CSV table of C-alpha atoms and ligand atoms in Angstrom, one decimal:
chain,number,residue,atom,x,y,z
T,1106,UNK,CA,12.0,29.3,-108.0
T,1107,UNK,CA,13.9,27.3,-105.7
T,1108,UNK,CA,17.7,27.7,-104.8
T,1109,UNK,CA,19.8,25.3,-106.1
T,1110,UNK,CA,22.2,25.1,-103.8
T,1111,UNK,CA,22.2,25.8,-99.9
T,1112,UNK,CA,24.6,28.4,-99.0
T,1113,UNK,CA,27.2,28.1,-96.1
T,1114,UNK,CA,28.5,30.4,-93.8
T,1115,UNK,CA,32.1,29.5,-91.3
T,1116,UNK,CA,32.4,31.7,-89.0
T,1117,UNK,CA,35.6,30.9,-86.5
T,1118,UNK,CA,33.4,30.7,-83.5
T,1119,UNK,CA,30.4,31.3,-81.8
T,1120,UNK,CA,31.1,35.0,-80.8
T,1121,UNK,CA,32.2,36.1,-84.5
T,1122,UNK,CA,28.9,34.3,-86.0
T,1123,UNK,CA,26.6,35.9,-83.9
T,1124,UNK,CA,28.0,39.5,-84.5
T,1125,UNK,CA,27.8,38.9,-88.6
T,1126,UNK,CA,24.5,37.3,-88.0
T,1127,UNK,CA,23.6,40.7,-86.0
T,1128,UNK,CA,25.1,42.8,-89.0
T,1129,UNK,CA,23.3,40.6,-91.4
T,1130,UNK,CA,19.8,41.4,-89.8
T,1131,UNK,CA,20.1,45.2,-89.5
T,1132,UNK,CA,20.9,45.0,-93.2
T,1133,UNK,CA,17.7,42.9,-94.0
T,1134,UNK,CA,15.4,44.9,-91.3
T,1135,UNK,CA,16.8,47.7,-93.0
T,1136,UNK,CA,16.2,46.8,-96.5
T,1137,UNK,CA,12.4,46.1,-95.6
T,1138,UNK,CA,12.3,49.1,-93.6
T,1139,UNK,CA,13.4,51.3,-96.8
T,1140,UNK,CA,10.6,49.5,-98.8
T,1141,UNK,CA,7.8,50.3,-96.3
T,1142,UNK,CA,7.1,47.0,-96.0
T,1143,UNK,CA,7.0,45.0,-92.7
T,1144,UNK,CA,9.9,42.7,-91.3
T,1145,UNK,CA,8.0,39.2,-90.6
T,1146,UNK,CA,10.8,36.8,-88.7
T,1147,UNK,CA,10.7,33.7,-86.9
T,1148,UNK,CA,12.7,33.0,-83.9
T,1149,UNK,CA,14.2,29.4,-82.8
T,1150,UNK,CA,14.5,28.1,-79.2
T,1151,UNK,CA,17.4,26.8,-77.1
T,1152,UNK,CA,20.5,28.3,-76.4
T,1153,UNK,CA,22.2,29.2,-79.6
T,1154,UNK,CA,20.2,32.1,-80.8
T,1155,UNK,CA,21.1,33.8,-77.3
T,1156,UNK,CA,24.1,35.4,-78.5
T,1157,UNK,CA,22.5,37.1,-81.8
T,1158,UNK,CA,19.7,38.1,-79.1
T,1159,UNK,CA,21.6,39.9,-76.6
T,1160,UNK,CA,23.6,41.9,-79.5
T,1161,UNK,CA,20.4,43.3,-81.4
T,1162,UNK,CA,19.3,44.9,-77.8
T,1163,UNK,CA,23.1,46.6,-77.5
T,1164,UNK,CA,22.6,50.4,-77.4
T,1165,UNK,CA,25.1,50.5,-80.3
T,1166,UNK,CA,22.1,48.9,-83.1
T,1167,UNK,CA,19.1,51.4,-81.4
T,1168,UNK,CA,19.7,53.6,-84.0
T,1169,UNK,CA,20.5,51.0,-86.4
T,1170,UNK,CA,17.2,48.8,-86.3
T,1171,UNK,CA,13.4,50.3,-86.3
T,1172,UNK,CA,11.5,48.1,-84.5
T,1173,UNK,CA,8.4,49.2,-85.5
T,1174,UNK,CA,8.2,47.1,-88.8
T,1175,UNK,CA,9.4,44.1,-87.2
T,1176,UNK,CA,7.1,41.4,-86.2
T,1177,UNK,CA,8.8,38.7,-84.4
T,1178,UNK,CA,7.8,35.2,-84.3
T,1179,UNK,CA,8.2,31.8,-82.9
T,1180,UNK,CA,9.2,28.6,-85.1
T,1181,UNK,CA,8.0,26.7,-81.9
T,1182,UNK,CA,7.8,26.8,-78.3
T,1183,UNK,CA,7.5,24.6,-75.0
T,1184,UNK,CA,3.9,24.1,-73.3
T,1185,UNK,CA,5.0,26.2,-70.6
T,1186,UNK,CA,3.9,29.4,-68.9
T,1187,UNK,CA,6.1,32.0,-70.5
T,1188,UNK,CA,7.8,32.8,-67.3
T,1189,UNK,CA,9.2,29.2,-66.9
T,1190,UNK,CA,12.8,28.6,-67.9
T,1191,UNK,CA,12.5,26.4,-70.6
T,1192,UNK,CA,9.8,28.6,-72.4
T,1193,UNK,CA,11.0,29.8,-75.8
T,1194,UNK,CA,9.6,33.4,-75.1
T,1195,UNK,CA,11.3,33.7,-71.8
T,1196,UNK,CA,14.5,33.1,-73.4
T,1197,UNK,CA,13.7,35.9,-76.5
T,1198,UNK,CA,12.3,38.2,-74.1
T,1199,UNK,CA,14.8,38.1,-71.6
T,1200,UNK,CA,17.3,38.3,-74.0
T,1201,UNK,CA,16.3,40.8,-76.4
T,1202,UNK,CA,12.3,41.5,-76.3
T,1203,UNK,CA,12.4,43.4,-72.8
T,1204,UNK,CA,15.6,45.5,-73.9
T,1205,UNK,CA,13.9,47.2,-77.6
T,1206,UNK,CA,11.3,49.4,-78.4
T,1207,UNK,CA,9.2,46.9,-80.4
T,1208,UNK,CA,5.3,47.1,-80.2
T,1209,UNK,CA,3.7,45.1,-78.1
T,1210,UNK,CA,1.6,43.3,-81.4
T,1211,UNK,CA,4.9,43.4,-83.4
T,1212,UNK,CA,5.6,40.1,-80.6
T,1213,UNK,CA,3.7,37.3,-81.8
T,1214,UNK,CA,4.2,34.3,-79.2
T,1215,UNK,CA,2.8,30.9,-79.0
T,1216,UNK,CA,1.0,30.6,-75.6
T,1217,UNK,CA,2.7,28.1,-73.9
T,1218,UNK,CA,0.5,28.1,-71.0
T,1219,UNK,CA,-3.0,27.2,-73.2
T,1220,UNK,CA,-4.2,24.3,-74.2
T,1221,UNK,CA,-1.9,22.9,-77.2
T,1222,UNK,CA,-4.4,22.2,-79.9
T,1223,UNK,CA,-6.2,25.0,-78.7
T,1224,UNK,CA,-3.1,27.0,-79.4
T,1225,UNK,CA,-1.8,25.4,-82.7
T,1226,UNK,CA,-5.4,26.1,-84.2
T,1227,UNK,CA,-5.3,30.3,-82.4
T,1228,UNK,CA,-1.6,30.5,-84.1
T,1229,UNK,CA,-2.7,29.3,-87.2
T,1230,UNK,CA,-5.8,32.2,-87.2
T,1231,UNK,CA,-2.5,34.9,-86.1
T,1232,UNK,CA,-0.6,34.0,-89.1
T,1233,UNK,CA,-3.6,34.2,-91.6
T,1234,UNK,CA,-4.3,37.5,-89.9
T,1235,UNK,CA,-1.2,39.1,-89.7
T,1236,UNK,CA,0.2,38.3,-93.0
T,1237,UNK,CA,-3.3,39.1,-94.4
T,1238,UNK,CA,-3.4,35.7,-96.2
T,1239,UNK,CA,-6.5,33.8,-97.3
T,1240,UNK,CA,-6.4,30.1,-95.3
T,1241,UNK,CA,-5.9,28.5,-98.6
T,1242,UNK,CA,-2.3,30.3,-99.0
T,1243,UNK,CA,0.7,30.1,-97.0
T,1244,UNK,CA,2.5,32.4,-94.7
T,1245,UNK,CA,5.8,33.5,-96.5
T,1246,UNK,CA,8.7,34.8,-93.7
T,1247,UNK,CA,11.2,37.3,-94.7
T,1248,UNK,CA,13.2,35.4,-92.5
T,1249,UNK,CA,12.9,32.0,-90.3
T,1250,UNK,CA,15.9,31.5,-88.0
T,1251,UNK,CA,16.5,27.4,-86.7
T,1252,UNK,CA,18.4,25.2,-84.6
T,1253,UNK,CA,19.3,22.0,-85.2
T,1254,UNK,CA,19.6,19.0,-82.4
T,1255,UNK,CA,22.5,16.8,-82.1
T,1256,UNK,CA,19.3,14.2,-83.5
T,1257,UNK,CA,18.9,16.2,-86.3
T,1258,UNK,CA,15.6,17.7,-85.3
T,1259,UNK,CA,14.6,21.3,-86.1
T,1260,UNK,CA,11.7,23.9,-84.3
T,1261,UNK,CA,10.2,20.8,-83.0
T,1262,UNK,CA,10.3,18.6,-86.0
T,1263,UNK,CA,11.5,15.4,-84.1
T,1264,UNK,CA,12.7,12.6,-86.4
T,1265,UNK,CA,10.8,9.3,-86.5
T,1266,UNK,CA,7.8,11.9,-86.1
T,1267,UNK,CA,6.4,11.1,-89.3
T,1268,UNK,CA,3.1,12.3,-89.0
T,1269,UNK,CA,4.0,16.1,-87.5
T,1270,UNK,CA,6.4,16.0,-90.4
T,1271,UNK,CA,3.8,15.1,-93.0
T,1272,UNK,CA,1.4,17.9,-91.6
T,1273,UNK,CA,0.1,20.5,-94.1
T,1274,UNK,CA,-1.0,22.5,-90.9
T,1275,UNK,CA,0.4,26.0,-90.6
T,1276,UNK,CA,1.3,25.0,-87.0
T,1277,UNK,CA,0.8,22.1,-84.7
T,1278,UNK,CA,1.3,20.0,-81.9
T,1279,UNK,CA,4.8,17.6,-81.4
T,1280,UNK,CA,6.2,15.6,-78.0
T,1281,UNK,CA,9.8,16.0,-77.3
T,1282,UNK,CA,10.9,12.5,-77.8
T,1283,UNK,CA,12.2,12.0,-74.4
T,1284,UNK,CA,10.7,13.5,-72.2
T,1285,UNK,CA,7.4,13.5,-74.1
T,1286,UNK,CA,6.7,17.6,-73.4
T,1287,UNK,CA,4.3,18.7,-76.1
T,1288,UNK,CA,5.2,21.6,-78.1
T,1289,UNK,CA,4.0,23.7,-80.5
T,1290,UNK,CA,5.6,24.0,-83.6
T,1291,UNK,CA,5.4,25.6,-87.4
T,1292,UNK,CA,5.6,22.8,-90.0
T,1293,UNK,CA,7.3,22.3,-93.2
T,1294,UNK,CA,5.2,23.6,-95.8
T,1295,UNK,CA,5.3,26.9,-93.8
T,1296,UNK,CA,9.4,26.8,-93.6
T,1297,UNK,CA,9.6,25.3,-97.0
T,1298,UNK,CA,7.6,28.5,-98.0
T,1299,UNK,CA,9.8,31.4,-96.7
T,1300,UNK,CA,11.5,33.7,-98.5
T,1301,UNK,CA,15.6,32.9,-96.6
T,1302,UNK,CA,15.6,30.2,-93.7
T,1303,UNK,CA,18.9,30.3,-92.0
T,1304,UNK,CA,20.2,27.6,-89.5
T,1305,UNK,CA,22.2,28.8,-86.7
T,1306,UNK,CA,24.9,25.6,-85.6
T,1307,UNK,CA,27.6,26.0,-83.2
T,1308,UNK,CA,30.3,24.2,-81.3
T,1309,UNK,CA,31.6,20.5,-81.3
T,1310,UNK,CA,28.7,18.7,-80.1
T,1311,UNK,CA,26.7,19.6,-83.1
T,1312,UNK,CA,29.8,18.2,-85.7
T,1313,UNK,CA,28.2,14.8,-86.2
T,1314,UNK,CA,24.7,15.9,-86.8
T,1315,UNK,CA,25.3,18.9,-88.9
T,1316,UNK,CA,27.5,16.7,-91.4
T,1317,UNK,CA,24.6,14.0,-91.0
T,1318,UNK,CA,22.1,16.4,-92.1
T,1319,UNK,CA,23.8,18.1,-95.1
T,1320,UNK,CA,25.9,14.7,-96.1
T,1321,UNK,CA,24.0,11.4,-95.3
T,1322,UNK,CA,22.6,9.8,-98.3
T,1323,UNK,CA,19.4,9.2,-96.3
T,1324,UNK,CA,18.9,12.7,-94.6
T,1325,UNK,CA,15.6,13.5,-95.8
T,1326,UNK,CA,14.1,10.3,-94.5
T,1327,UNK,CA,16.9,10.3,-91.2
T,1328,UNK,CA,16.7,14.1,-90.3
T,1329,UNK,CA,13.9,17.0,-90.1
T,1330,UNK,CA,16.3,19.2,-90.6
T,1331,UNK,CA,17.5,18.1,-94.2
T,1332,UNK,CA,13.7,18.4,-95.3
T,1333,UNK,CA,13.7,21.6,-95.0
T,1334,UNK,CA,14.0,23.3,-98.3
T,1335,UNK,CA,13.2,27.3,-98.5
T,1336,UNK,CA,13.5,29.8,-101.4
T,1337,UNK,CA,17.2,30.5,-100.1
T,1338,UNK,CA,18.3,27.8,-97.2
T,1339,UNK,CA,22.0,29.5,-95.3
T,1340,UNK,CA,24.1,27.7,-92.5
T,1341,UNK,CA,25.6,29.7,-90.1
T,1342,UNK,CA,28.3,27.8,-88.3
T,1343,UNK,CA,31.0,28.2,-86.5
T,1344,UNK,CA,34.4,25.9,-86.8
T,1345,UNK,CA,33.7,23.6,-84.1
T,1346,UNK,CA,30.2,22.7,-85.4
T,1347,UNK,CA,31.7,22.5,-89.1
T,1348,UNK,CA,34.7,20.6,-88.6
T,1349,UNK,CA,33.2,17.1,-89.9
T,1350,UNK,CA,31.7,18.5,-93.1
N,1277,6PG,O1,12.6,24.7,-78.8
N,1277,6PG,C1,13.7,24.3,-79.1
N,1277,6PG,O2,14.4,23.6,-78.4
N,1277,6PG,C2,14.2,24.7,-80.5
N,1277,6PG,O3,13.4,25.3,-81.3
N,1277,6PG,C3,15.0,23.6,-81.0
N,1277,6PG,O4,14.7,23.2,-82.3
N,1277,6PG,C4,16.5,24.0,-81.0
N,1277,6PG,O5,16.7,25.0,-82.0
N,1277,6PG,C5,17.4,22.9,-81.1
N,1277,6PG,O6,17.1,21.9,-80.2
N,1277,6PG,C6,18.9,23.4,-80.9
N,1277,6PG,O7,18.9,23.8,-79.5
N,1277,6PG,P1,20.2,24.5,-78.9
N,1277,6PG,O8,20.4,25.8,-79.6
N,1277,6PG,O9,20.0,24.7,-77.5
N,1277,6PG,O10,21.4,23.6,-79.2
């Protein structure tokens, strides 16, 4: 049963949104952890996840959070060694991965540095295994965590992409649209399928396209981002980010 209505979160900056967003995740890792069952999250790219990152490796949440149950994920990543600086991984790892105690096979990357299709079709066979599905189902996240562009795009669903938007893959292969890097991404009927997908949006140069993608009478054929319709869809934005909704 689908939500009706997307829920919306205003935090009054970036700073205070990624310490409620930390306080939000020890309360769902948490609630898994007291049910036995595992913790299955994906992780966007970019720069506005950093700050929730670095806070769920402070000292202050080792007790909090047992890594053990959580298996971390990627929503998409660059065709990039993971040491390069605009790898996905590099960013998680260096930010949190490399500061908690969470088992090695708990991290579940996209290889960057293999051959694309190669890797779409290896991730596909790592989601079927790990969530112990049969190919025919679908992998349900606890939890999917995304950016959006200022074009509206989200994990590496680029707009005018109709075709990577229209995959029923599990995961596949996209091109940035300017500068034509392939990527590896998950596709919608996997983040249509998760249990809570929450979009993290801050500051001012995100205003336009976050009132675009919740507003515009055309955003599902304008905007990857609006097409994306979970069990429970949140924003998490700050002021700046929200101040043309
Ligand atoms: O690999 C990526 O770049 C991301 O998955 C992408 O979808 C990102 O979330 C948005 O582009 C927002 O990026 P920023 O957080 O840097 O604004």
């Amino acid at each position: 049963m689908r939500s009706p209505e997307a829920r919306l979160f205003v935090h009054a900056d970036a700073e205070q949104l990624a310490d409620a967003l930390t306080l939000e995740w020890v309360r769902r890792v948490q609630a898994a952890a007291s049910l036995n069952a595992p913790f299955r999250v994906a992780l966007p790219g970019g720069s506005t996840p950093r700050r929730l990152l670095e806070r769920l490796a402070l000292p202050q949440y080792a007790k909090e959070i047992d890594w053990s149950g959580v298996h971390v994920f990627f929503g998409d990543e660059r065709c990039v060694p993971p040491g390069h600086a605009d790898s996905n991984y590099h960013m998680v790892h260096e930010a949190l991965l490399r500061h908690v105690p969470i088992p090695t096979g708990n991290v579940h990357c996209m290889r960057g540095e293999d051959d694309p299709y190669g890797e779409a079709a290896r991730y596909t066979e790592e989601l079927r295994r790990t969530f112990g599905i049969a190919a025919s189902q679908v992998p349900r996240f606890d939890w999917i965590l995304l950016g959006v562009g200022t074009d509206g795009h989200t994990a590496s669903l680029f707009p005018g992409q109709n075709e990577t938007l229209a995959c029923r893959d599990w995961c596949t292969v996209a091109h940035h649209p300017d500068s034509g890097q392939p990527r590896i991404t998950l596709t919608l009927p996997v983040l249509n399928h998760a249990a809570c997908v929450s979009f993290l949006v801050t500051g001012l140069d995100k205003a336009d396209a976050l009132a675009a993608v919740k507003n515009d009478p055309e955003r599902r054929q304008r905007f990857p981002a609006a097409c994306v319709e979970a069990e429970q869809v949140e924003w998490w934005v700050d002021e700046a980010a929200a101040s043309r909704l």
